[in-house]
mmCIF file with all atom_site columns, C-alpha atoms in Angstrom:
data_model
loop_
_atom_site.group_PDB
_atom_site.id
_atom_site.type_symbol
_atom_site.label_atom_id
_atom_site.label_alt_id
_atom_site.label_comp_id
_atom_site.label_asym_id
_atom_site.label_entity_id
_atom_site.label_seq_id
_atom_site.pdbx_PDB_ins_code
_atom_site.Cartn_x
_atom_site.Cartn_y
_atom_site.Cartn_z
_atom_site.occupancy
_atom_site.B_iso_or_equiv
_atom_site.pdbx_formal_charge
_atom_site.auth_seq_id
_atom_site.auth_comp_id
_atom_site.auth_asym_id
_atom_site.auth_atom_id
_atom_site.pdbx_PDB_model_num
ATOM 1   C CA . UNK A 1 1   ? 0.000   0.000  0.000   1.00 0.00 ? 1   UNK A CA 1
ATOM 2   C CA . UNK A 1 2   ? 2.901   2.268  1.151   1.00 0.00 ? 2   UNK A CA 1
ATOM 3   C CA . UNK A 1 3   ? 4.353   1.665  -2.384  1.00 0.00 ? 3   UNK A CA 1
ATOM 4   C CA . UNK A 1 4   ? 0.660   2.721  -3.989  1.00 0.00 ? 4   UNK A CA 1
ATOM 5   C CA . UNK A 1 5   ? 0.562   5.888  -2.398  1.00 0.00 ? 5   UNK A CA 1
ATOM 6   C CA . UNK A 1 6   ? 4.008   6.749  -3.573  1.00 0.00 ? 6   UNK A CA 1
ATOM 7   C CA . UNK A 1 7   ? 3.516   5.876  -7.060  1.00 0.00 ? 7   UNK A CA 1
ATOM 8   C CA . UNK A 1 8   ? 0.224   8.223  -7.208  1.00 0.00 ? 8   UNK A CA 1
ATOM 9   C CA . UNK A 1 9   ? 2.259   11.176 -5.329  1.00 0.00 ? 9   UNK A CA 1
ATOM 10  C CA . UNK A 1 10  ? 4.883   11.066 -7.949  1.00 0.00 ? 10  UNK A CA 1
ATOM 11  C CA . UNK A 1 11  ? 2.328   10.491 -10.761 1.00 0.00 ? 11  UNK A CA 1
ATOM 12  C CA . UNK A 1 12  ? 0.704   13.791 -9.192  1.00 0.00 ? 12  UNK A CA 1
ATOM 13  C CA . UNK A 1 13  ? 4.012   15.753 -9.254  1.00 0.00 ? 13  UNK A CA 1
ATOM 14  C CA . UNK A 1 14  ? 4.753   14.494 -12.583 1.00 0.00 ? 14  UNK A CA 1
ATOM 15  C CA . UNK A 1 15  ? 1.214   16.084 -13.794 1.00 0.00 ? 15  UNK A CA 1
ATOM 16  C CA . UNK A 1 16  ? 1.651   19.136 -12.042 1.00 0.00 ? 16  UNK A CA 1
ATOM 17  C CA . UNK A 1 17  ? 5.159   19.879 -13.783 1.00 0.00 ? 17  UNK A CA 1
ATOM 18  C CA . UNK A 1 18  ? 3.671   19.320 -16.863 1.00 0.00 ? 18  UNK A CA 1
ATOM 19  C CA . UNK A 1 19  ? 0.730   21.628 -16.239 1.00 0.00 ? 19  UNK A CA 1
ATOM 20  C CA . UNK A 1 20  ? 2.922   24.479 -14.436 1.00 0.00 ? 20  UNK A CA 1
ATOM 21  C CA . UNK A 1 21  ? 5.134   23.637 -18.250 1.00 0.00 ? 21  UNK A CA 1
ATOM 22  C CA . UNK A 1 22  ? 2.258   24.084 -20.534 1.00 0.00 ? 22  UNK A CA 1
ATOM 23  C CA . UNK A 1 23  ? 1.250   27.395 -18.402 1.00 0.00 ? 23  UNK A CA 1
ATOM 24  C CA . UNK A 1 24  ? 4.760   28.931 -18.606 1.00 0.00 ? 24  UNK A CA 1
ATOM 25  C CA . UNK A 1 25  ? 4.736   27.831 -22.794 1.00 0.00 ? 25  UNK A CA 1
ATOM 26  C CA . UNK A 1 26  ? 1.310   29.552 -22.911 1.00 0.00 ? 26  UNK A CA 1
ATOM 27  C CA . UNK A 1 27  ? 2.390   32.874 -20.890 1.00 0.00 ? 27  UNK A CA 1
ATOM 28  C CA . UNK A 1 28  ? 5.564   33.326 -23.044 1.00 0.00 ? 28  UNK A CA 1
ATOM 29  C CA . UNK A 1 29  ? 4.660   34.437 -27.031 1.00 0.00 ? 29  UNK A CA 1
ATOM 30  C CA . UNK A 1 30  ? 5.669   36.816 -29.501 1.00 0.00 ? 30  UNK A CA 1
ATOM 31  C CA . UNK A 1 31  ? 4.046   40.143 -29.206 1.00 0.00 ? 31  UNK A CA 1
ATOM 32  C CA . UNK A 1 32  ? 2.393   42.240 -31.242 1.00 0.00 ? 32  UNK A CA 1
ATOM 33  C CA . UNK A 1 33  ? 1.671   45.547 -30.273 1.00 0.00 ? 33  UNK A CA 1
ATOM 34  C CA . UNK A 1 34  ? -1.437  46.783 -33.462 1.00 0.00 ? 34  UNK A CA 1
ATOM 35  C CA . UNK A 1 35  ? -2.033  51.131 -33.975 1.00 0.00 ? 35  UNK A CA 1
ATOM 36  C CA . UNK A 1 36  ? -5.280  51.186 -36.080 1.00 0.00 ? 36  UNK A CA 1
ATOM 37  C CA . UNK A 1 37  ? -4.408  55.040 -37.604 1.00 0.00 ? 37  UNK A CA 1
ATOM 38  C CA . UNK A 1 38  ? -7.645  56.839 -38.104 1.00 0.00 ? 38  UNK A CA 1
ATOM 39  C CA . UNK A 1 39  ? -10.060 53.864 -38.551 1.00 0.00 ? 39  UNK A CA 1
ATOM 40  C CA . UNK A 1 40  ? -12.940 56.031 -38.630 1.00 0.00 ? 40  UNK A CA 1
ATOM 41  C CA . UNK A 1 41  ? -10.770 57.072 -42.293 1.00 0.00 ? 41  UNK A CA 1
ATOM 42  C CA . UNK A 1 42  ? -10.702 53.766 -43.746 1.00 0.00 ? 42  UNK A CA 1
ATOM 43  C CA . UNK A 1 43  ? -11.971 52.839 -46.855 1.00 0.00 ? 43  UNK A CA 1
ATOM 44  C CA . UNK A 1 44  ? -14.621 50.704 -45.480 1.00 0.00 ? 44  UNK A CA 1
ATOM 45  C CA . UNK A 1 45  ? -15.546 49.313 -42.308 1.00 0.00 ? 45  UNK A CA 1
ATOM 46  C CA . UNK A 1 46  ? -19.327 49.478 -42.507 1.00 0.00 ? 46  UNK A CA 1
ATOM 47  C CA . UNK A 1 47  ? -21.220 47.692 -40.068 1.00 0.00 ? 47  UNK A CA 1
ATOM 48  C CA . UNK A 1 48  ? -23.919 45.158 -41.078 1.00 0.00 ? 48  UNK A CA 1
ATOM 49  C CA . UNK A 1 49  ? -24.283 43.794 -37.084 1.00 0.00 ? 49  UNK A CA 1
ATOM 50  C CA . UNK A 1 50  ? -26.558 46.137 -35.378 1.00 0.00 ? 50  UNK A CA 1
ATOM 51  C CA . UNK A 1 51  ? -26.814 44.458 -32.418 1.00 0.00 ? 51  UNK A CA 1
ATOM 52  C CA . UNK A 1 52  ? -22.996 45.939 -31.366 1.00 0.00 ? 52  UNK A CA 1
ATOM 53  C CA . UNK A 1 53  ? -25.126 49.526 -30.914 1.00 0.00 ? 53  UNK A CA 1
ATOM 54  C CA . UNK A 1 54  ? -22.042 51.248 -33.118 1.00 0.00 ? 54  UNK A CA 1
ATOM 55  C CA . UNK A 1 55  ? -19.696 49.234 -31.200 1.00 0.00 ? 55  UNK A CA 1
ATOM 56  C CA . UNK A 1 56  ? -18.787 47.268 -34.342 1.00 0.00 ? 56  UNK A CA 1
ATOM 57  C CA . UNK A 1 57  ? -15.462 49.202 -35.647 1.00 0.00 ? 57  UNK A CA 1
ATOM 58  C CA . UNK A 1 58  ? -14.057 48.298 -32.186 1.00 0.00 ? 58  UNK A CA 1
ATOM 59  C CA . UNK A 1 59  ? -15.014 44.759 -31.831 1.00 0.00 ? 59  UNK A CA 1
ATOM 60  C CA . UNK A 1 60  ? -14.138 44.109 -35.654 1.00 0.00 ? 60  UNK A CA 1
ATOM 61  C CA . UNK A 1 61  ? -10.759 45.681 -35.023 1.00 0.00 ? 61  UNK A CA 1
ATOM 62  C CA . UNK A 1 62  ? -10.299 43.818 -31.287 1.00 0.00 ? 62  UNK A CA 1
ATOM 63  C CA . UNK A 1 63  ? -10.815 40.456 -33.774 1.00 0.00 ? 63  UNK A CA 1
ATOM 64  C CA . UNK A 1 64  ? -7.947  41.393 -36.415 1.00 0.00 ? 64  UNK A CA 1
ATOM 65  C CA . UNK A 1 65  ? -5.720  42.318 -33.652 1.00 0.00 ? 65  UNK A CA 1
ATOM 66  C CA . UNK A 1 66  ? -6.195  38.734 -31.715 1.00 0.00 ? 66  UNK A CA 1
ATOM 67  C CA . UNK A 1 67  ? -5.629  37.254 -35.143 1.00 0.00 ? 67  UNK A CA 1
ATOM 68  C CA . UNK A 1 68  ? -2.397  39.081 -35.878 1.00 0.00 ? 68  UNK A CA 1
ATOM 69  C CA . UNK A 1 69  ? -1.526  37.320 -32.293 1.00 0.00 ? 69  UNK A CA 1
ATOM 70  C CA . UNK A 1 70  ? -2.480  34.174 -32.720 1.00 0.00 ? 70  UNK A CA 1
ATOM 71  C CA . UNK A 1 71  ? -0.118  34.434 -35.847 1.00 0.00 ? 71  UNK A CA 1
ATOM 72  C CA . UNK A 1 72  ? 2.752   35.259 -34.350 1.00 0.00 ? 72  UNK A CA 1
ATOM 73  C CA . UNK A 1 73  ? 2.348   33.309 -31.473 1.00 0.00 ? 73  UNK A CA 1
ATOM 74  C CA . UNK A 1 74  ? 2.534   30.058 -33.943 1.00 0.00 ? 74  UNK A CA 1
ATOM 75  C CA . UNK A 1 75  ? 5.355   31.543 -36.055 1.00 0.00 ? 75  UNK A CA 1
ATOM 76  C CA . UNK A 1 76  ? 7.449   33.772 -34.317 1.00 0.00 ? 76  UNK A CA 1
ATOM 77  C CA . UNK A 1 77  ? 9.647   33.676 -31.228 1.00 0.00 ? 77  UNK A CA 1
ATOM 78  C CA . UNK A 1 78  ? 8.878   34.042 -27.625 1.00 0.00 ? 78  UNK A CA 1
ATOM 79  C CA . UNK A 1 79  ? 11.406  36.787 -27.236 1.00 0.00 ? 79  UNK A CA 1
ATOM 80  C CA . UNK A 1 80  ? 10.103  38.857 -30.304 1.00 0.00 ? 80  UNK A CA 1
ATOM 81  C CA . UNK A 1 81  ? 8.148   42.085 -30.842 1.00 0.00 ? 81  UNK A CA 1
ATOM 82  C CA . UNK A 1 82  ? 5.930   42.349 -34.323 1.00 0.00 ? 82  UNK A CA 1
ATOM 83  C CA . UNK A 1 83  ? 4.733   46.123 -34.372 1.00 0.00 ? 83  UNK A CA 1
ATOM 84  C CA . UNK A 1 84  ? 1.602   46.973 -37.104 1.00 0.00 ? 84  UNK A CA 1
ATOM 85  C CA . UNK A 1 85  ? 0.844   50.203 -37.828 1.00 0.00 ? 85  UNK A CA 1
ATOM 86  C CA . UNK A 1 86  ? -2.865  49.835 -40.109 1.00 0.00 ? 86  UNK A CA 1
ATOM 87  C CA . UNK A 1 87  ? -3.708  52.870 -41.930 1.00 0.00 ? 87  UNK A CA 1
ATOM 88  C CA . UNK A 1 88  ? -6.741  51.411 -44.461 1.00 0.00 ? 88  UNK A CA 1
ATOM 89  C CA . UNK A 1 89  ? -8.988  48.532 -44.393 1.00 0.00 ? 89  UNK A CA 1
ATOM 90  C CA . UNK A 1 90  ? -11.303 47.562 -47.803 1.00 0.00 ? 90  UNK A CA 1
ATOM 91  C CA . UNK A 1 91  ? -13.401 44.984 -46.198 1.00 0.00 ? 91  UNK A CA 1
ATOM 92  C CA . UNK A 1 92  ? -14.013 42.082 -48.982 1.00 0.00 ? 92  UNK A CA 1
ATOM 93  C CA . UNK A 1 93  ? -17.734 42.919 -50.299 1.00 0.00 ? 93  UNK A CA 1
ATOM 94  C CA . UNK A 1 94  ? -20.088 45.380 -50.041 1.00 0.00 ? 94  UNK A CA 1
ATOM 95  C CA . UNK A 1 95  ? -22.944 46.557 -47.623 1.00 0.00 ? 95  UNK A CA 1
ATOM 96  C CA . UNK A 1 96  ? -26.081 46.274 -49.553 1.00 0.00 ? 96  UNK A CA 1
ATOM 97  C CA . UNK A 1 97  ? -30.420 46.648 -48.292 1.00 0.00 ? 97  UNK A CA 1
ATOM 98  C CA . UNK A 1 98  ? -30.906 43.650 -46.809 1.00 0.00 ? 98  UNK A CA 1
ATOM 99  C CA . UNK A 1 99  ? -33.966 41.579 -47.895 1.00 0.00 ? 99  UNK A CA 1
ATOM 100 C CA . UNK A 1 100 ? -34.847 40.111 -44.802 1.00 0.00 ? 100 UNK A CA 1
ATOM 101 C CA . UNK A 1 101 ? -37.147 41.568 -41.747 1.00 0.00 ? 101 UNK A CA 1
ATOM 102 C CA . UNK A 1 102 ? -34.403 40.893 -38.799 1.00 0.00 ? 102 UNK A CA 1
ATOM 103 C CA . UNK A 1 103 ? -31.293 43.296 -40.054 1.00 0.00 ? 103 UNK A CA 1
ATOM 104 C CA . UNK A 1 104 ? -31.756 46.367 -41.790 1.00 0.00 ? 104 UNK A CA 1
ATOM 105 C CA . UNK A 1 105 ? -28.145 45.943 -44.069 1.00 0.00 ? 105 UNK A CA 1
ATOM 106 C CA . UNK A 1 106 ? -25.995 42.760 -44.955 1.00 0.00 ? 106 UNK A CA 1
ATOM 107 C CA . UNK A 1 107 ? -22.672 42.393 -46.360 1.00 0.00 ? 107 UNK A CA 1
ATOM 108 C CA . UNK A 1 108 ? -22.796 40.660 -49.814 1.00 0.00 ? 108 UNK A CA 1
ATOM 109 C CA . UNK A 1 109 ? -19.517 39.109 -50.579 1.00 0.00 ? 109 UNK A CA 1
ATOM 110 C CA . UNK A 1 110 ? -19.639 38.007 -54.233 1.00 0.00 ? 110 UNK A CA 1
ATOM 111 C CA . UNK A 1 111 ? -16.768 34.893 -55.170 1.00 0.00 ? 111 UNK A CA 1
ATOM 112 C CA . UNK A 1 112 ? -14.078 37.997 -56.587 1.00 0.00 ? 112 UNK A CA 1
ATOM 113 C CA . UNK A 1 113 ? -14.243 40.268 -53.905 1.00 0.00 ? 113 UNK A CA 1
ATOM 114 C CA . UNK A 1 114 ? -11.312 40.547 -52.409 1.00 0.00 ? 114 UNK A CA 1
ATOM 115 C CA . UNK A 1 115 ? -10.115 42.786 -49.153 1.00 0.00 ? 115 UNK A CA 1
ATOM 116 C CA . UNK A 1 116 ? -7.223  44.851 -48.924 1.00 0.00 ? 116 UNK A CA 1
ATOM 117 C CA . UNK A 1 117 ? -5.391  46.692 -46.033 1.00 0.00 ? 117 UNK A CA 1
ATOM 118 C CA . UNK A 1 118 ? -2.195  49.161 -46.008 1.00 0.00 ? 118 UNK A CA 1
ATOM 119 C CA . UNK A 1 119 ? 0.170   48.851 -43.120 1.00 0.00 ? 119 UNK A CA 1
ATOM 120 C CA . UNK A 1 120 ? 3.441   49.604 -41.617 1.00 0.00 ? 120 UNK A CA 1
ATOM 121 C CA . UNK A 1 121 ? 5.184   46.818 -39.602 1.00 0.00 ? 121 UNK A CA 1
ATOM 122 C CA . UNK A 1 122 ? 8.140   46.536 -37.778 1.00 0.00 ? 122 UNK A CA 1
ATOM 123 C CA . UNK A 1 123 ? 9.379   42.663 -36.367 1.00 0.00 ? 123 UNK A CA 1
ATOM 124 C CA . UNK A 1 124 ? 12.216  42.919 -33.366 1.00 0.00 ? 124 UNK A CA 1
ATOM 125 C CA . UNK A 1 125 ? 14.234  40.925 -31.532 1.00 0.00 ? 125 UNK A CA 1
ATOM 126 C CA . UNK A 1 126 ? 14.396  40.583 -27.850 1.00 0.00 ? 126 UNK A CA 1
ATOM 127 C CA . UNK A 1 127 ? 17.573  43.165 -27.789 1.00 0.00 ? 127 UNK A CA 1
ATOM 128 C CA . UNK A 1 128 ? 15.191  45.987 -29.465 1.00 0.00 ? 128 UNK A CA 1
ATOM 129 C CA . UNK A 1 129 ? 17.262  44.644 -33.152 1.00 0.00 ? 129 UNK A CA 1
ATOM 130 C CA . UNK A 1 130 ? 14.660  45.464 -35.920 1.00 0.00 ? 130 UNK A CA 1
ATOM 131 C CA . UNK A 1 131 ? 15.606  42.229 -38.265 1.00 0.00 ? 131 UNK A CA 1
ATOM 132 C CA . UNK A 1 132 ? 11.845  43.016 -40.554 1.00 0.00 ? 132 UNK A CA 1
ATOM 133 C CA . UNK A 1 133 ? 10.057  46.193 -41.427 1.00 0.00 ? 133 UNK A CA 1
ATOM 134 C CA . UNK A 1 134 ? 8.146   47.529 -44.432 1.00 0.00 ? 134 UNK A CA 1
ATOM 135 C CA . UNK A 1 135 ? 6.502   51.198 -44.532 1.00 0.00 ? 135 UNK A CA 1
ATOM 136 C CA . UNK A 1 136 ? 3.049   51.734 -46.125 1.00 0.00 ? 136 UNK A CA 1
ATOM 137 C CA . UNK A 1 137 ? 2.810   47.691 -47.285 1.00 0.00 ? 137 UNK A CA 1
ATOM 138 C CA . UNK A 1 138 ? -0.449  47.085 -49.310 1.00 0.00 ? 138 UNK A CA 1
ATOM 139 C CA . UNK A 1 139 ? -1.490  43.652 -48.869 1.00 0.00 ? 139 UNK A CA 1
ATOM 140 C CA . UNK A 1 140 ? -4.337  42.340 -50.913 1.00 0.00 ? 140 UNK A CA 1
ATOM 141 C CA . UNK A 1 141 ? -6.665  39.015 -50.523 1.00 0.00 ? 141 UNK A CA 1
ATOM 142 C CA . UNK A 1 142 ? -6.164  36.188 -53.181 1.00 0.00 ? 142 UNK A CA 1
ATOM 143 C CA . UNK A 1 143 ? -9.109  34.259 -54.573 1.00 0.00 ? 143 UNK A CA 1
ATOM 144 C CA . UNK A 1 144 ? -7.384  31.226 -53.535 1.00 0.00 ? 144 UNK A CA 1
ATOM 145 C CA . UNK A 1 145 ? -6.463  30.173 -49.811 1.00 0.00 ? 145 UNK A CA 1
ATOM 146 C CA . UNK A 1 146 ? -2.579  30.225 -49.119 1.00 0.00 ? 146 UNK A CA 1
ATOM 147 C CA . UNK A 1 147 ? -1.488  26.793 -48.646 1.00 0.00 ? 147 UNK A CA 1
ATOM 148 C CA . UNK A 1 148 ? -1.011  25.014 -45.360 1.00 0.00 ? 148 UNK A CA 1
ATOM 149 C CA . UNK A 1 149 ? -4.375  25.641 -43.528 1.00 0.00 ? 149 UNK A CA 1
ATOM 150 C CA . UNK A 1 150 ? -2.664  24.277 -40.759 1.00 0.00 ? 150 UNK A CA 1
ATOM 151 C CA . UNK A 1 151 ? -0.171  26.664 -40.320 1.00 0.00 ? 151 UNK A CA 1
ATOM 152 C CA . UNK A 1 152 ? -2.524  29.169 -39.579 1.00 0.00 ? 152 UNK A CA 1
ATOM 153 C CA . UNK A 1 153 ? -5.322  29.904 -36.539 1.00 0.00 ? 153 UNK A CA 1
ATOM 154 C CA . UNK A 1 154 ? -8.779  28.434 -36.652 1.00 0.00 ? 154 UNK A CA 1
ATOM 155 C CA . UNK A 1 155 ? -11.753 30.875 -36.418 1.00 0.00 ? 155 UNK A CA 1
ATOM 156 C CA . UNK A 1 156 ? -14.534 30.302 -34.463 1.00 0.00 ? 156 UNK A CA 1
ATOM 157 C CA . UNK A 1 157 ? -17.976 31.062 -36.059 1.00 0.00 ? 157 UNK A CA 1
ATOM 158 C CA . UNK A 1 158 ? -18.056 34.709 -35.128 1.00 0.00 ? 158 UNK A CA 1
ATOM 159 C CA . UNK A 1 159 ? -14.810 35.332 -36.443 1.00 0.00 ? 159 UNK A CA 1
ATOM 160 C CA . UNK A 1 160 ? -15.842 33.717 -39.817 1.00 0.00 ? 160 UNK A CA 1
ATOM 161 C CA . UNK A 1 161 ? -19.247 35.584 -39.719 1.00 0.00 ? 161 UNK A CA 1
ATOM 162 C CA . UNK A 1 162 ? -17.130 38.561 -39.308 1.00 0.00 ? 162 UNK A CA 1
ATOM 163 C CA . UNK A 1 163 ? -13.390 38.570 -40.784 1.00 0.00 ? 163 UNK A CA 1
ATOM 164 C CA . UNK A 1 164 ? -12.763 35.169 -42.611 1.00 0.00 ? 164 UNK A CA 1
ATOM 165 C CA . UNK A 1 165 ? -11.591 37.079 -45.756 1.00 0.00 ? 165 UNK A CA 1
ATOM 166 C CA . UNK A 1 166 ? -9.599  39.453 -43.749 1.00 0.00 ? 166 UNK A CA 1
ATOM 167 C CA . UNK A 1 167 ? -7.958  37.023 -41.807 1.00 0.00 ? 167 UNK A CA 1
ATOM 168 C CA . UNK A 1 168 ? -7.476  34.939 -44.888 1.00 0.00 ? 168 UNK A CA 1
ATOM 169 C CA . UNK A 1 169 ? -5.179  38.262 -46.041 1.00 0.00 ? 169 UNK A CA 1
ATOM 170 C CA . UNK A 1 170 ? -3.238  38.600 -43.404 1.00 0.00 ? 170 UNK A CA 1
ATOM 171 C CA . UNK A 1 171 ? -2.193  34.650 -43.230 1.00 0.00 ? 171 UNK A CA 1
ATOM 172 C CA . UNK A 1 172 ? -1.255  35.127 -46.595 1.00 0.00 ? 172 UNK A CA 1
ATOM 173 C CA . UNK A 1 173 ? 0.726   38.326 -45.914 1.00 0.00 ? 173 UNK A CA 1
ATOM 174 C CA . UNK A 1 174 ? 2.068   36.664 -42.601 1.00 0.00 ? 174 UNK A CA 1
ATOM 175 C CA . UNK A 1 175 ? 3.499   33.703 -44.406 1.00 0.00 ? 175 UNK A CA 1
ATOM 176 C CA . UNK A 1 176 ? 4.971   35.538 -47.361 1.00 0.00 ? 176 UNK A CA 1
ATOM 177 C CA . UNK A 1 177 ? 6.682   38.324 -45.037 1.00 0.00 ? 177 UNK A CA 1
ATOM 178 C CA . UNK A 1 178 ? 7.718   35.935 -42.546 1.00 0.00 ? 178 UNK A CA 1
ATOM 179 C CA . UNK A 1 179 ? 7.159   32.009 -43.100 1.00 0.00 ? 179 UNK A CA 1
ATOM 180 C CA . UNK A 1 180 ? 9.157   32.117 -46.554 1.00 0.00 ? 180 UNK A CA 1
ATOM 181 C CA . UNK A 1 181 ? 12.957  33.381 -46.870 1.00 0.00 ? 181 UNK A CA 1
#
């Protein structure tokens, strides 16, 4: 019995290192640090949700900002900084009447619309090194999905309701710019 006990103690210990492991791996991640210049300038960023009572800009912004995160926290180091400076967004589609009686406006996204966004970016090392930077970078959507779906964050169904072409972009952009040497 003695024996018992001291196998389950050190099984215990064993799972608690691995837990207190996979909290320090989840605490330590690249960083990115998003400016959003003027957004109430850009192209388009129309709300079709009215439920967000003109809160949309902010929560479709706080989406492509956690994106840009998840990103870099697959791809880049733990000890590096990714800084984005976004100065337009062209949402893919337009906002069009909607036919319906629940929403007033939807967002019709024909097969060749594609989004585009202009940024800045700047990627650093742990040491402040900038080893990555491009001013005034116009990134455009493809029609076709960059390869290795893996490689790349899943979106729940809010996200896809509400940037799936967007983030589609930026994974693009994200593996050209830094995946591919």
């Amino acid at each position: 019995m003695k024996q018992f006990k001291h196998t389950i103690k050190q099984m215990g210990l064993a799972c608690m290192s691995l837990l207190l492991l996979a909290f320090a791996s989840t605490v330590q991640a690249a960083t990115v640090e998003v400016k959003w210049d003027k957004p109430e300038e850009f192209t388009d960023i129309e709300s079709t949700y009215v439920g967000y009572n003109g809160q949309f800009r902010q929560v479709y912004l706080d989406r492509l900002e956690r994106h840009f995160q998840r990103l870099a926290s697959m791809h880049l180091d733990d000890d590096h900084t990714l800084y984005i400076e976004v100065s337009d967004i062209d949402r893919a589609g337009r906002v069009e009447p909607a036919t319906g009686p629940e929403s007033e406006y939807e967002r019709v996204v024909m097969p060749n619309d594609v989004p585009k966004m202009t940024l800045s970016f700047r990627l650093e090392d742990g040491e402040g090194n900038t080893f990555k930077y491009g001013e005034d970078v116009r990134i455009e959507g493809s029609l076709t999905r960059p390869e290795g779906q893996g490689r790349f964050p899943r979106l729940n169904r809010t996200d896809r309701d509400m940037i799936a072409p967007e983030a589609r972009m930026i994974n693009r952009w994200f593996l050209q710019t830094f995946l591919r040497d």
